[in-house]
CSV table of C-alpha atoms and ligand atoms in Angstrom, one decimal:
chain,number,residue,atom,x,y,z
A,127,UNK,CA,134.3,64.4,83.7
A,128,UNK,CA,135.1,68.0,82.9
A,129,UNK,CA,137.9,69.9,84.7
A,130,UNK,CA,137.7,73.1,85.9
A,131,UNK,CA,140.3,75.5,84.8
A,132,UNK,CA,141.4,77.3,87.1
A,133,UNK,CA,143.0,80.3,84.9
A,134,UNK,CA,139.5,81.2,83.8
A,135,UNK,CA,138.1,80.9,87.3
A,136,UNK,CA,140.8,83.3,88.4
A,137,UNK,CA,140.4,85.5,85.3
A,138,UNK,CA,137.2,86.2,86.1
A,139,UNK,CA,137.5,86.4,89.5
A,140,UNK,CA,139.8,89.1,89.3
A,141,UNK,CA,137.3,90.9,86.7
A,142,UNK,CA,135.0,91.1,89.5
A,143,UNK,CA,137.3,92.6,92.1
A,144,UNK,CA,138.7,95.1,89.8
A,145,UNK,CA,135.2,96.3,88.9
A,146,UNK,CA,134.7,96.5,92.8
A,147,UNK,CA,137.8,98.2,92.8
A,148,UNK,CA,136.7,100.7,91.3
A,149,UNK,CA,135.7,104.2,92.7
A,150,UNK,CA,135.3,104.9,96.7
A,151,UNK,CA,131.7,105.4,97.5
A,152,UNK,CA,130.1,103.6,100.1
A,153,UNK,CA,127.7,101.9,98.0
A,154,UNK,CA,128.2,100.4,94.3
A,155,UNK,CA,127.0,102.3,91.7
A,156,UNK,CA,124.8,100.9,89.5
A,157,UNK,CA,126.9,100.4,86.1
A,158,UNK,CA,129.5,98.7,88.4
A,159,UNK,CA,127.5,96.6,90.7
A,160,UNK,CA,125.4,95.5,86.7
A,161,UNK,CA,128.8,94.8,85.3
A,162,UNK,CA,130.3,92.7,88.5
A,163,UNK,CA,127.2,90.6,88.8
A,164,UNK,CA,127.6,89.5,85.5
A,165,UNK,CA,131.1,88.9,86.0
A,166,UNK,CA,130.4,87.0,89.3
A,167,UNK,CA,127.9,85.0,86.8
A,168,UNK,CA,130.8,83.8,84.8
A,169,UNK,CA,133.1,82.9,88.0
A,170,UNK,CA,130.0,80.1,88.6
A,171,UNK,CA,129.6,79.2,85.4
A,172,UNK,CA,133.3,78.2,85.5
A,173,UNK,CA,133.8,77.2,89.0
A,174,UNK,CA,131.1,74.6,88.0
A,175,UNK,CA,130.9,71.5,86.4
A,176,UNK,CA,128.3,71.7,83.3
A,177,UNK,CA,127.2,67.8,84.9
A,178,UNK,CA,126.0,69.1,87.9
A,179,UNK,CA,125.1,72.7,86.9
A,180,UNK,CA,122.8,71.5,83.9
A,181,UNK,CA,121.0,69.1,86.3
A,182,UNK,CA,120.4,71.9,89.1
A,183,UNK,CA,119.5,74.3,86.0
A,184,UNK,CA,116.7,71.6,84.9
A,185,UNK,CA,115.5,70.8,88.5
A,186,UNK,CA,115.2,74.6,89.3
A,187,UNK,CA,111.7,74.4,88.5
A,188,UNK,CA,110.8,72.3,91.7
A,189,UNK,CA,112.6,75.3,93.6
A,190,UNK,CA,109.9,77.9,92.1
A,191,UNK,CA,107.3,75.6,92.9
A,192,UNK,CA,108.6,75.5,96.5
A,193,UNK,CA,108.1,79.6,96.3
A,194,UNK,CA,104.8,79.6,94.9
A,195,UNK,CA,103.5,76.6,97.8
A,196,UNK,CA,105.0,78.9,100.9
A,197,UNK,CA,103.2,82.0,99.3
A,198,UNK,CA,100.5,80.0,99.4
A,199,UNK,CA,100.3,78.9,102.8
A,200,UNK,CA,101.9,82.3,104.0
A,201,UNK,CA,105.1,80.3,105.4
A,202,UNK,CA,107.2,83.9,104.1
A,203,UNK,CA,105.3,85.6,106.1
A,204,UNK,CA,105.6,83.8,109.4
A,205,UNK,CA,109.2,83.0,109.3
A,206,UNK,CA,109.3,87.1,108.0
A,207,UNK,CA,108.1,87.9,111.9
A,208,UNK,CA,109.9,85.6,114.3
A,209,UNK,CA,113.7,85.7,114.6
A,210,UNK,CA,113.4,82.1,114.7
A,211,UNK,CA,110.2,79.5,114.0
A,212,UNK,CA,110.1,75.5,113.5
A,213,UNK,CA,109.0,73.4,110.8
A,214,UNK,CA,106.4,71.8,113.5
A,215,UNK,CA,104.7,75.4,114.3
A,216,UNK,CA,104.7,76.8,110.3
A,217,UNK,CA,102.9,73.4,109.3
A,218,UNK,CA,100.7,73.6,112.6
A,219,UNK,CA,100.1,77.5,111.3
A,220,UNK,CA,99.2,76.4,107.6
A,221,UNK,CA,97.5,73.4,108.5
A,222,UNK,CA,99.9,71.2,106.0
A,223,UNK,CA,102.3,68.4,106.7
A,224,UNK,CA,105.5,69.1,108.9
A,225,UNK,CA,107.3,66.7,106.6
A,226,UNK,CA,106.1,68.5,103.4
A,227,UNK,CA,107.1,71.7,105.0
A,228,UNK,CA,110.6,70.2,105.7
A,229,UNK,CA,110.9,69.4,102.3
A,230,UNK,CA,110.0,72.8,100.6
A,231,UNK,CA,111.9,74.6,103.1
A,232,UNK,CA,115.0,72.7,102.4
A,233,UNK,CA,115.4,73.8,99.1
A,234,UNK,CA,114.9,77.5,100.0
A,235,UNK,CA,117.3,77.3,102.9
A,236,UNK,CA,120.1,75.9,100.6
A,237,UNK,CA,118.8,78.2,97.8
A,238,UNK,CA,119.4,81.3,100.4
A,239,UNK,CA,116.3,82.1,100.6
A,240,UNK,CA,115.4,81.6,104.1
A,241,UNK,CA,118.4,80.9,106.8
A,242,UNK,CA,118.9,77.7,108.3
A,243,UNK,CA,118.6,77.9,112.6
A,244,UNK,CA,119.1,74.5,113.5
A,245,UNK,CA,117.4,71.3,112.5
A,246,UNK,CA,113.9,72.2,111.5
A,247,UNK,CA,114.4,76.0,112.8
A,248,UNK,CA,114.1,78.6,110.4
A,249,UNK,CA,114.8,82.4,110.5
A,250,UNK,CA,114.6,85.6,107.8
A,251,UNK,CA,117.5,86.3,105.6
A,252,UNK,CA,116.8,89.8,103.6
A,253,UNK,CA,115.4,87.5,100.6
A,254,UNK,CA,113.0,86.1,103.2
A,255,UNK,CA,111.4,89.8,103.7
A,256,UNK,CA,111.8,91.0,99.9
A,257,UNK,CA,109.6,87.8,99.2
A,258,UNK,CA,107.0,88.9,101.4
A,259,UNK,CA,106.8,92.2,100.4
A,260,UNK,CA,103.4,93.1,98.2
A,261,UNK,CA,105.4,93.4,95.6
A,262,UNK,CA,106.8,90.3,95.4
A,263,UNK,CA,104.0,88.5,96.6
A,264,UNK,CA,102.1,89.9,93.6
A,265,UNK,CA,104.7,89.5,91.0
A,266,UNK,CA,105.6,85.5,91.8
A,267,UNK,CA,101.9,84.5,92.1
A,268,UNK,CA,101.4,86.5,88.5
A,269,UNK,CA,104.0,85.5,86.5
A,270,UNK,CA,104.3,81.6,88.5
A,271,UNK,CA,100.4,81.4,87.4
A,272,UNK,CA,100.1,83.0,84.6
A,273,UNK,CA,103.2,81.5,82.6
A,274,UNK,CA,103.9,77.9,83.9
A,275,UNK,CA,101.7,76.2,82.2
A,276,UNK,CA,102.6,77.9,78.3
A,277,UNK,CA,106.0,77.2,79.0
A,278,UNK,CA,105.4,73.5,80.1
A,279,UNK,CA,103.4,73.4,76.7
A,280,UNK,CA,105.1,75.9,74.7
A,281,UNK,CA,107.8,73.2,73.4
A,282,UNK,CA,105.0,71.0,71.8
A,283,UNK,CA,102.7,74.6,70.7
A,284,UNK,CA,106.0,75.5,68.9
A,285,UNK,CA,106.8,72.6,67.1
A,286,UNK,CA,103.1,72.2,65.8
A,287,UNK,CA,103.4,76.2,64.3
A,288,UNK,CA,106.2,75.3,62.4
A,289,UNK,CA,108.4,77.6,64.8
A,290,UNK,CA,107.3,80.8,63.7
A,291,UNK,CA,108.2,83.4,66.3
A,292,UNK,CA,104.7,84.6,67.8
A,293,UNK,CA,103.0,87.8,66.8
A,294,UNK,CA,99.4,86.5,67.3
A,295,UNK,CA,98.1,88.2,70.0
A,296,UNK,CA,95.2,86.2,69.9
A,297,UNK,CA,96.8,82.4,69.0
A,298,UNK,CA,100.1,82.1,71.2
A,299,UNK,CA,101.2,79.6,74.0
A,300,UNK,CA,99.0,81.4,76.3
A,301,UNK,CA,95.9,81.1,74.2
A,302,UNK,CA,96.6,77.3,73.9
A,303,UNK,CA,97.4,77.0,77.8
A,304,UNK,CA,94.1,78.5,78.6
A,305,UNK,CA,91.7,77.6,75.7
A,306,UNK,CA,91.0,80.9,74.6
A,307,UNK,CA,91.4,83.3,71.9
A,308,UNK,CA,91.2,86.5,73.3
A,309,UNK,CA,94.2,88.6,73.5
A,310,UNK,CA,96.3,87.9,77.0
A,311,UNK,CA,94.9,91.2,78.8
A,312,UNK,CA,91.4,91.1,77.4
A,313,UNK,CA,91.6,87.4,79.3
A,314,UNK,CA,93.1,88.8,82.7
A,315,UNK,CA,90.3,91.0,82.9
A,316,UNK,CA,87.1,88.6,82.5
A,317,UNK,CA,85.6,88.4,86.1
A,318,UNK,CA,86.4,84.9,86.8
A,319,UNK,CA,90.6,85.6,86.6
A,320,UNK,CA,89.9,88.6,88.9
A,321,UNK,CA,92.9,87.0,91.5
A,322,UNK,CA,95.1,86.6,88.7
A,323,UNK,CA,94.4,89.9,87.2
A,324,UNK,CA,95.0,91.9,91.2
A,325,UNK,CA,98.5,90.3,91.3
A,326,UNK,CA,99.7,90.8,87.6
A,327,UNK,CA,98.2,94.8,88.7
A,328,UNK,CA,100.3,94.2,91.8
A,329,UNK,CA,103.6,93.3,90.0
A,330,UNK,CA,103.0,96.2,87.2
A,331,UNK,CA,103.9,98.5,90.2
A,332,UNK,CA,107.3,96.6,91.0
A,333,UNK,CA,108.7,95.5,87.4
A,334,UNK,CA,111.1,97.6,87.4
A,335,UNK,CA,112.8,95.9,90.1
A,336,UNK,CA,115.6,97.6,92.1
A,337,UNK,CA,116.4,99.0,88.6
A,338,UNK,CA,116.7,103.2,88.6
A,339,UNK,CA,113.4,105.2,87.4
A,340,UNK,CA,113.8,106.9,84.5
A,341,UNK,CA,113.6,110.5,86.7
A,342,UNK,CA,116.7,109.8,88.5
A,343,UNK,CA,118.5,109.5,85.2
A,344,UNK,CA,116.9,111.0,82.8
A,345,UNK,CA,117.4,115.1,82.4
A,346,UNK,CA,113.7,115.3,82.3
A,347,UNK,CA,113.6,119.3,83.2
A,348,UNK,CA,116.1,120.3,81.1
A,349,UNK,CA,114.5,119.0,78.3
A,350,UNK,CA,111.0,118.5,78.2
A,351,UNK,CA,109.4,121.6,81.1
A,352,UNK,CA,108.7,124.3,78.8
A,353,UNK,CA,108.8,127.7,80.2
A,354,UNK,CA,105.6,129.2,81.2
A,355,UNK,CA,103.2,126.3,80.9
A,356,UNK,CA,100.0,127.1,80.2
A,357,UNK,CA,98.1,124.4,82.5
A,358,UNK,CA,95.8,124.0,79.6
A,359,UNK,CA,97.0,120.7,78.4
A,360,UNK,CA,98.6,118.3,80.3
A,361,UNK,CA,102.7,118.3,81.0
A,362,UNK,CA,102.5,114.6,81.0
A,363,UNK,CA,99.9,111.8,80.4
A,364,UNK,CA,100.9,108.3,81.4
A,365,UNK,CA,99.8,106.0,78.2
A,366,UNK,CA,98.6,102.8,80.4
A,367,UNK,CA,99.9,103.6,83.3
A,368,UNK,CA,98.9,100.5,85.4
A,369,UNK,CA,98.5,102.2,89.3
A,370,UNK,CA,99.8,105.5,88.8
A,371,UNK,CA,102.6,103.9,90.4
A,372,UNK,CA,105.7,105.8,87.7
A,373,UNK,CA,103.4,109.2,87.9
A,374,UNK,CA,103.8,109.2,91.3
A,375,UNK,CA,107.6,108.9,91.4
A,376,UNK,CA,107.7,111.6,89.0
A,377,UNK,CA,105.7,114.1,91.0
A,378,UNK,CA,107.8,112.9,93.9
A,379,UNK,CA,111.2,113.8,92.0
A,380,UNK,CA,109.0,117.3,90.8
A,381,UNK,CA,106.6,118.3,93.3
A,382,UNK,CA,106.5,121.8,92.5
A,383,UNK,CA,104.9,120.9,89.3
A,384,UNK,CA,101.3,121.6,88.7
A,385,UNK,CA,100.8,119.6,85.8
A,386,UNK,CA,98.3,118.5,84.7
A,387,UNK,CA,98.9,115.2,85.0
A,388,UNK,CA,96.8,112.1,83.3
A,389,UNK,CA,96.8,108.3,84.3
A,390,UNK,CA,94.9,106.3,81.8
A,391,UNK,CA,94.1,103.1,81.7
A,392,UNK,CA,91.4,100.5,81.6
A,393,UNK,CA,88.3,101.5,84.2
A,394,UNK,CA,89.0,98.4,86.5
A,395,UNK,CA,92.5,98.9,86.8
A,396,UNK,CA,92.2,102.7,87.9
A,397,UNK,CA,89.6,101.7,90.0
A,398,UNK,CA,92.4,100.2,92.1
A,399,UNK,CA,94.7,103.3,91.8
A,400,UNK,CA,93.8,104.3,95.3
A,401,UNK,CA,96.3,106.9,96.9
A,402,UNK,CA,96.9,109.3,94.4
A,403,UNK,CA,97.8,113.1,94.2
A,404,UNK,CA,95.2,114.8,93.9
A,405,UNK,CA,96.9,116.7,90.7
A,406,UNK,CA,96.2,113.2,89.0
A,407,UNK,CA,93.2,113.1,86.7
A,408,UNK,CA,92.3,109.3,85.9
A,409,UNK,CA,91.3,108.8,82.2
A,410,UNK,CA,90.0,105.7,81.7
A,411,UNK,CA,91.0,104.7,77.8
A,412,UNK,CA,91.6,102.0,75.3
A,413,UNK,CA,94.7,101.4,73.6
A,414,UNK,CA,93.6,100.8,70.4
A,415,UNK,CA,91.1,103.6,70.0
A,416,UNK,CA,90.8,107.7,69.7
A,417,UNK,CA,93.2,109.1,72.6
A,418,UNK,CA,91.4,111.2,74.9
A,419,UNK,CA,93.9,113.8,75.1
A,420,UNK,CA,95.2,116.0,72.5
A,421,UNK,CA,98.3,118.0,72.5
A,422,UNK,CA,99.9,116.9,75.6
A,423,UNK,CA,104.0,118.0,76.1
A,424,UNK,CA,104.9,114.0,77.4
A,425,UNK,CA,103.2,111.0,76.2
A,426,UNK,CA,105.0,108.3,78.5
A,427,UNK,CA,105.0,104.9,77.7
A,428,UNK,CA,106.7,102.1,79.8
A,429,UNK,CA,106.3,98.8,80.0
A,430,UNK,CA,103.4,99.2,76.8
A,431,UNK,CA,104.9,98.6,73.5
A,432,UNK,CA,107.1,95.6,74.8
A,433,UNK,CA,103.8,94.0,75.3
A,434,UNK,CA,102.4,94.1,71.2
A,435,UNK,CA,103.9,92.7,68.1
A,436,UNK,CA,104.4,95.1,65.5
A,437,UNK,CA,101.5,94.8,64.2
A,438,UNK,CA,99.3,96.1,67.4
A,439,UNK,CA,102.5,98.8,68.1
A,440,UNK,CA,101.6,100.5,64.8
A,441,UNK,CA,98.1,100.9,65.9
A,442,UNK,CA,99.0,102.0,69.2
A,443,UNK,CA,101.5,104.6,67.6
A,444,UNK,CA,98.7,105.6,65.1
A,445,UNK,CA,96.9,106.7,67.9
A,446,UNK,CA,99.4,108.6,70.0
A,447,UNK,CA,100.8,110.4,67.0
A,448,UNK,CA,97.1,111.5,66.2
A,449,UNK,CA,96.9,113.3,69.8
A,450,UNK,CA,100.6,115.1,69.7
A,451,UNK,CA,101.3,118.4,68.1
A,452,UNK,CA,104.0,119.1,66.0
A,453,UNK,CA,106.8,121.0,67.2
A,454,UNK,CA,105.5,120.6,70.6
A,455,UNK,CA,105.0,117.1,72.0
A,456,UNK,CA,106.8,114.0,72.7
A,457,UNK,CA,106.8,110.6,73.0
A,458,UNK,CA,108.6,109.1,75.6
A,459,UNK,CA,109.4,105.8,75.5
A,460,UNK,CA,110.5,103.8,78.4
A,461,UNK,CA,111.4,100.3,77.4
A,462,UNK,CA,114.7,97.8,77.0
A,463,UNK,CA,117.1,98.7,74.8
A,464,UNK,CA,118.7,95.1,73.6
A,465,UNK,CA,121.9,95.2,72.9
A,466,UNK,CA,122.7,93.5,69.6
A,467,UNK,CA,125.9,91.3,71.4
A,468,UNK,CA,126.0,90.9,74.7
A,469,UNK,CA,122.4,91.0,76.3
A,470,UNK,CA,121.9,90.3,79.6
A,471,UNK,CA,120.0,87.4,81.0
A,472,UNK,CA,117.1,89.5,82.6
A,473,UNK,CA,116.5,91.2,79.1
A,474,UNK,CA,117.0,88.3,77.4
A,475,UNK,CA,114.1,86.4,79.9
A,476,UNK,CA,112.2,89.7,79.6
A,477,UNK,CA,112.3,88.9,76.0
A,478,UNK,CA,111.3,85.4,76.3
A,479,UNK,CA,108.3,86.1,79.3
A,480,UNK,CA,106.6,88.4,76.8
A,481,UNK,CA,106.6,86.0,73.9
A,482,UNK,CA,105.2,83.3,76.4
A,483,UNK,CA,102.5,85.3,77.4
A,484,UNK,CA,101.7,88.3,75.0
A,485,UNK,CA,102.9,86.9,71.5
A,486,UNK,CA,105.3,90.0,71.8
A,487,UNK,CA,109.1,91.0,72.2
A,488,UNK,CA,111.4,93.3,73.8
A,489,UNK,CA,113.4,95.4,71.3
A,490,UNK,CA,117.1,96.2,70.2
A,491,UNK,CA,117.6,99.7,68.6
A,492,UNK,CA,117.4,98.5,65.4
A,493,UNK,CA,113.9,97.1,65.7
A,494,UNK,CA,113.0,100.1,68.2
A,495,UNK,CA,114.4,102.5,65.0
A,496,UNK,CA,112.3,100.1,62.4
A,497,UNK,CA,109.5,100.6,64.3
A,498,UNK,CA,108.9,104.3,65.0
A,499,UNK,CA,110.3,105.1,61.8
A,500,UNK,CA,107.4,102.4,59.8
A,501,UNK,CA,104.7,104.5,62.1
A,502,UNK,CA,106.0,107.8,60.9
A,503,UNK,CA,107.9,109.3,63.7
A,504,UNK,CA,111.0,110.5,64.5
A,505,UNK,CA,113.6,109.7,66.8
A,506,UNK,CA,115.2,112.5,68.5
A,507,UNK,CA,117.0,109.9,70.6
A,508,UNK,CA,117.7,107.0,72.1
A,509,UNK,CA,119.5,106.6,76.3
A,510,UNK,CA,120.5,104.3,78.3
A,511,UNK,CA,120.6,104.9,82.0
A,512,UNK,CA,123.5,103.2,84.2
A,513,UNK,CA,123.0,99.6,84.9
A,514,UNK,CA,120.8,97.5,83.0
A,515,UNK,CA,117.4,99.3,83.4
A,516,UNK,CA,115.1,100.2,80.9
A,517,UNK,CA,116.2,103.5,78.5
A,518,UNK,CA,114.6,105.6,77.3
A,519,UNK,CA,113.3,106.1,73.5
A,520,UNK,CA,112.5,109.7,72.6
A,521,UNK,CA,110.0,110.5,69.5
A,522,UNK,CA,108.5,113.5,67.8
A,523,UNK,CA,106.3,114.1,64.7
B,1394,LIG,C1,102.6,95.8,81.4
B,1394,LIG,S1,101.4,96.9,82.1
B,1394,LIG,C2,102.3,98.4,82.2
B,1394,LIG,C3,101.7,99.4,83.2
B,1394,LIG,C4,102.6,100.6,83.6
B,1394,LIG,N1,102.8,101.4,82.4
B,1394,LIG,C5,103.9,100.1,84.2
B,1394,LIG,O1,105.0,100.1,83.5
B,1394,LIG,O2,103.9,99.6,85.3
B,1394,LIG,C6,100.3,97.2,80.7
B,1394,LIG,C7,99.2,98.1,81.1
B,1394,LIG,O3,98.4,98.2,79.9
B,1394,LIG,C8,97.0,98.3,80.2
B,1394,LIG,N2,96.3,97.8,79.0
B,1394,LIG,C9,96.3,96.7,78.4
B,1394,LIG,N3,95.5,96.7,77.3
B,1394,LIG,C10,94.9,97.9,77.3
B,1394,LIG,C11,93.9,98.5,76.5
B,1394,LIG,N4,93.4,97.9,75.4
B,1394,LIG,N5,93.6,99.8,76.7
B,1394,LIG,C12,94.1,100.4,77.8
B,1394,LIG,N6,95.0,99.9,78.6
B,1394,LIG,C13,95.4,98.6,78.4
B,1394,LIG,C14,96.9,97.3,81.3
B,1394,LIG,O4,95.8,97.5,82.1
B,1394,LIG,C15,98.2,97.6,82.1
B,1394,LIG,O5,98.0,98.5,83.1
């Protein structure tokens, strides 16, 4: 049996009530609340015994499945709208066993997910509501159905490729979960994976998480508004934008811009980019052939490159670069920044979710550098907001 010290528990106790120590807002900012969480990480990680933690580590599984099965049934939902509800009326609801409801509920109440009332009584905690935002909804029924199976084969796939890190877009775990080779987004769009496809679209518009937009951080104005825009190109064109969701925030953080602003994407997914401003002109596109538009001042990018291996980035960049005019546009780049020590777990899970499902990677500088400099660009620089967000990577011809 392993004993706990309790010098390191205290060390790192203390690291996190210094760091909330620090400063006397009202609210946390984001660098210090980032910093204290991981902090508060390490007080667990030594308060608790590797035995037990590396069992409930290997079990967690079963409390994901728990998550997806009450999203299923709506259980979220209903315990979301009464201040208190029983096991007996949420499996009368659902139609499913009360026992089985028990069960799955158990491990959310002790999780914190939902609160505990009583025996059998359940009640909202503010997990409870975040989990039945749309959102969330989307995002665990997207990444629980699309990436479950790959990772539950993804041991065996990588011991039969010899343990080469993925960069097939068209031959990775998720090809060999779902007996295909077309590349992961090509799949999610074939009619049948329709569902699928509506809640990965649906968790596009909340991956950043509570994490701060670029436009809060970012000195946008100062940097990239030029005086006395012509309106004749656009000021900004979002490069796959998914929903408009990050052109929206912008406009809300610079309404008195005129733009133009373009969202492009595939057809099907602007299709369901339904409450837009009306200064948004929908471009429907494909990555991977002639851009549309030509000499824009902004060509944003989040969430796009993380998705490719090299390989498909340098096509991708072929293209942009064709469309921007020297001396005039950018490239804006809004992805993770790995550090080379010290990543955080949510990078480092980013990093591992897009190898699972896309064959591809998040990036530290160095490879971020490697590759615009291989497509022939130039960085003029590369920021990191407060926190752990995404930064922001900024290129020119
Ligand atoms: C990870 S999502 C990012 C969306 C958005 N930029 C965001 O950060 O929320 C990737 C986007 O790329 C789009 N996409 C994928 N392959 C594409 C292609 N060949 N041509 C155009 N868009 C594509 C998808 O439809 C999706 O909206």
């Amino acid at each position: 049996m392993s004993n706990v010290s309790k010098d390191e528990a205290l060390k790192n106790a203390s690291n996190v009530v210094a760091l909330l120590s620090q400063g006397s807002d009202p609210f946390i900012s984001e660098e210090v609340r980032a910093q204290a969480l991981q902090a508060a990480n390490l007080v667990i990680r030594a308060l608790e015994k590797p035995e037990d933690g590396l069992i409930k580590f290997a079990f967690s599984p079963t409390t994901w499945m728990a998550i997806r099965v009450c999203a299923q049934l709506n259980v979220f939902d209903m315990i979301t709208k009464h201040e208190t509800i029983s096991a007996a009326e949420i499996a009368r609801i659902a139609n499913a066993d009360e026992t089985l409801i028990r069960r799955l509920l158990r491990v959310l109440t002790a999780a914190g997910f939902v609160a505990e009332k009583g025996n059998g009584l359940y009640g909202p905690t503010h997990w409870t509501v975040h989990i039945n935002s749309r959102l969330a909804q989307g995002m665990l029924k997207f990444i629980y159905d699309s990436s479950m199976l790959p990772i539950a084969q993804g041991v065996n796939w990588l011991k039969e490729t010899g343990y080469r890190n993925p960069v097939d877009p068209q031959h990775g775990m998720f090809q060999a979960a779902n007996q295909t080779d077309m590349p992961t987004f090509k799949w999610l769009t074939v009619p049948k994976n329709k569902e699928i496809w509506d809640n990965a679209n649906t968790f596009f518009e909340g991956d950043r998480g509570s994490r701060p937009s670029w436009v809060t951080w970012f000195p946008t104005k100062e940097k990239f508004f030029p005086e006395g825009h012509q309106q004749e190109v656009p000021l900004l064109v979002d490069v796959a934008g998914g929903r408009g969701h990050d052109l929206m925030e912008f406009l809300d953080k610079y309404p008195d811009e005129l733009g133009p602003f373009v969202l492009q994407d595939q057809q099907v997914v602007l299709d369901s980019a339904l409450s837009l401003s009306p200064k948004i002109e929908k471009q429907p596109f494909d990555l991977f052939e002639d851009p549309p538009v030509k000499g824009a001042r902004i060509y944003f990018m989040k969430f796009i490159l993380h998705d490719y291996a090299d390989e498909q980035c340098m096509q991708i960049l072929r293209n942009v670069k064709a469309s921007m005019v020297k001396g005039y546009s950018y490239l804006v780049i809004n992805d993770f920044i790995l550090p080379d020590v010290g990543c955080g777990l949510l990078q480092s899970q980013w990093d591992l979710m897009m190898m699972v499902l896309l064959s591809s990677m998040e990036r530290t500088e160095a490879q971020w550098r490697a590759l615009l400099e291989s497509a022939g660009l130039s960085i003029e620089g590369l920021y990191l907001p407060p926190g752990d967000a995404q930064g922001i990577i900024v290129a020119t011809l």
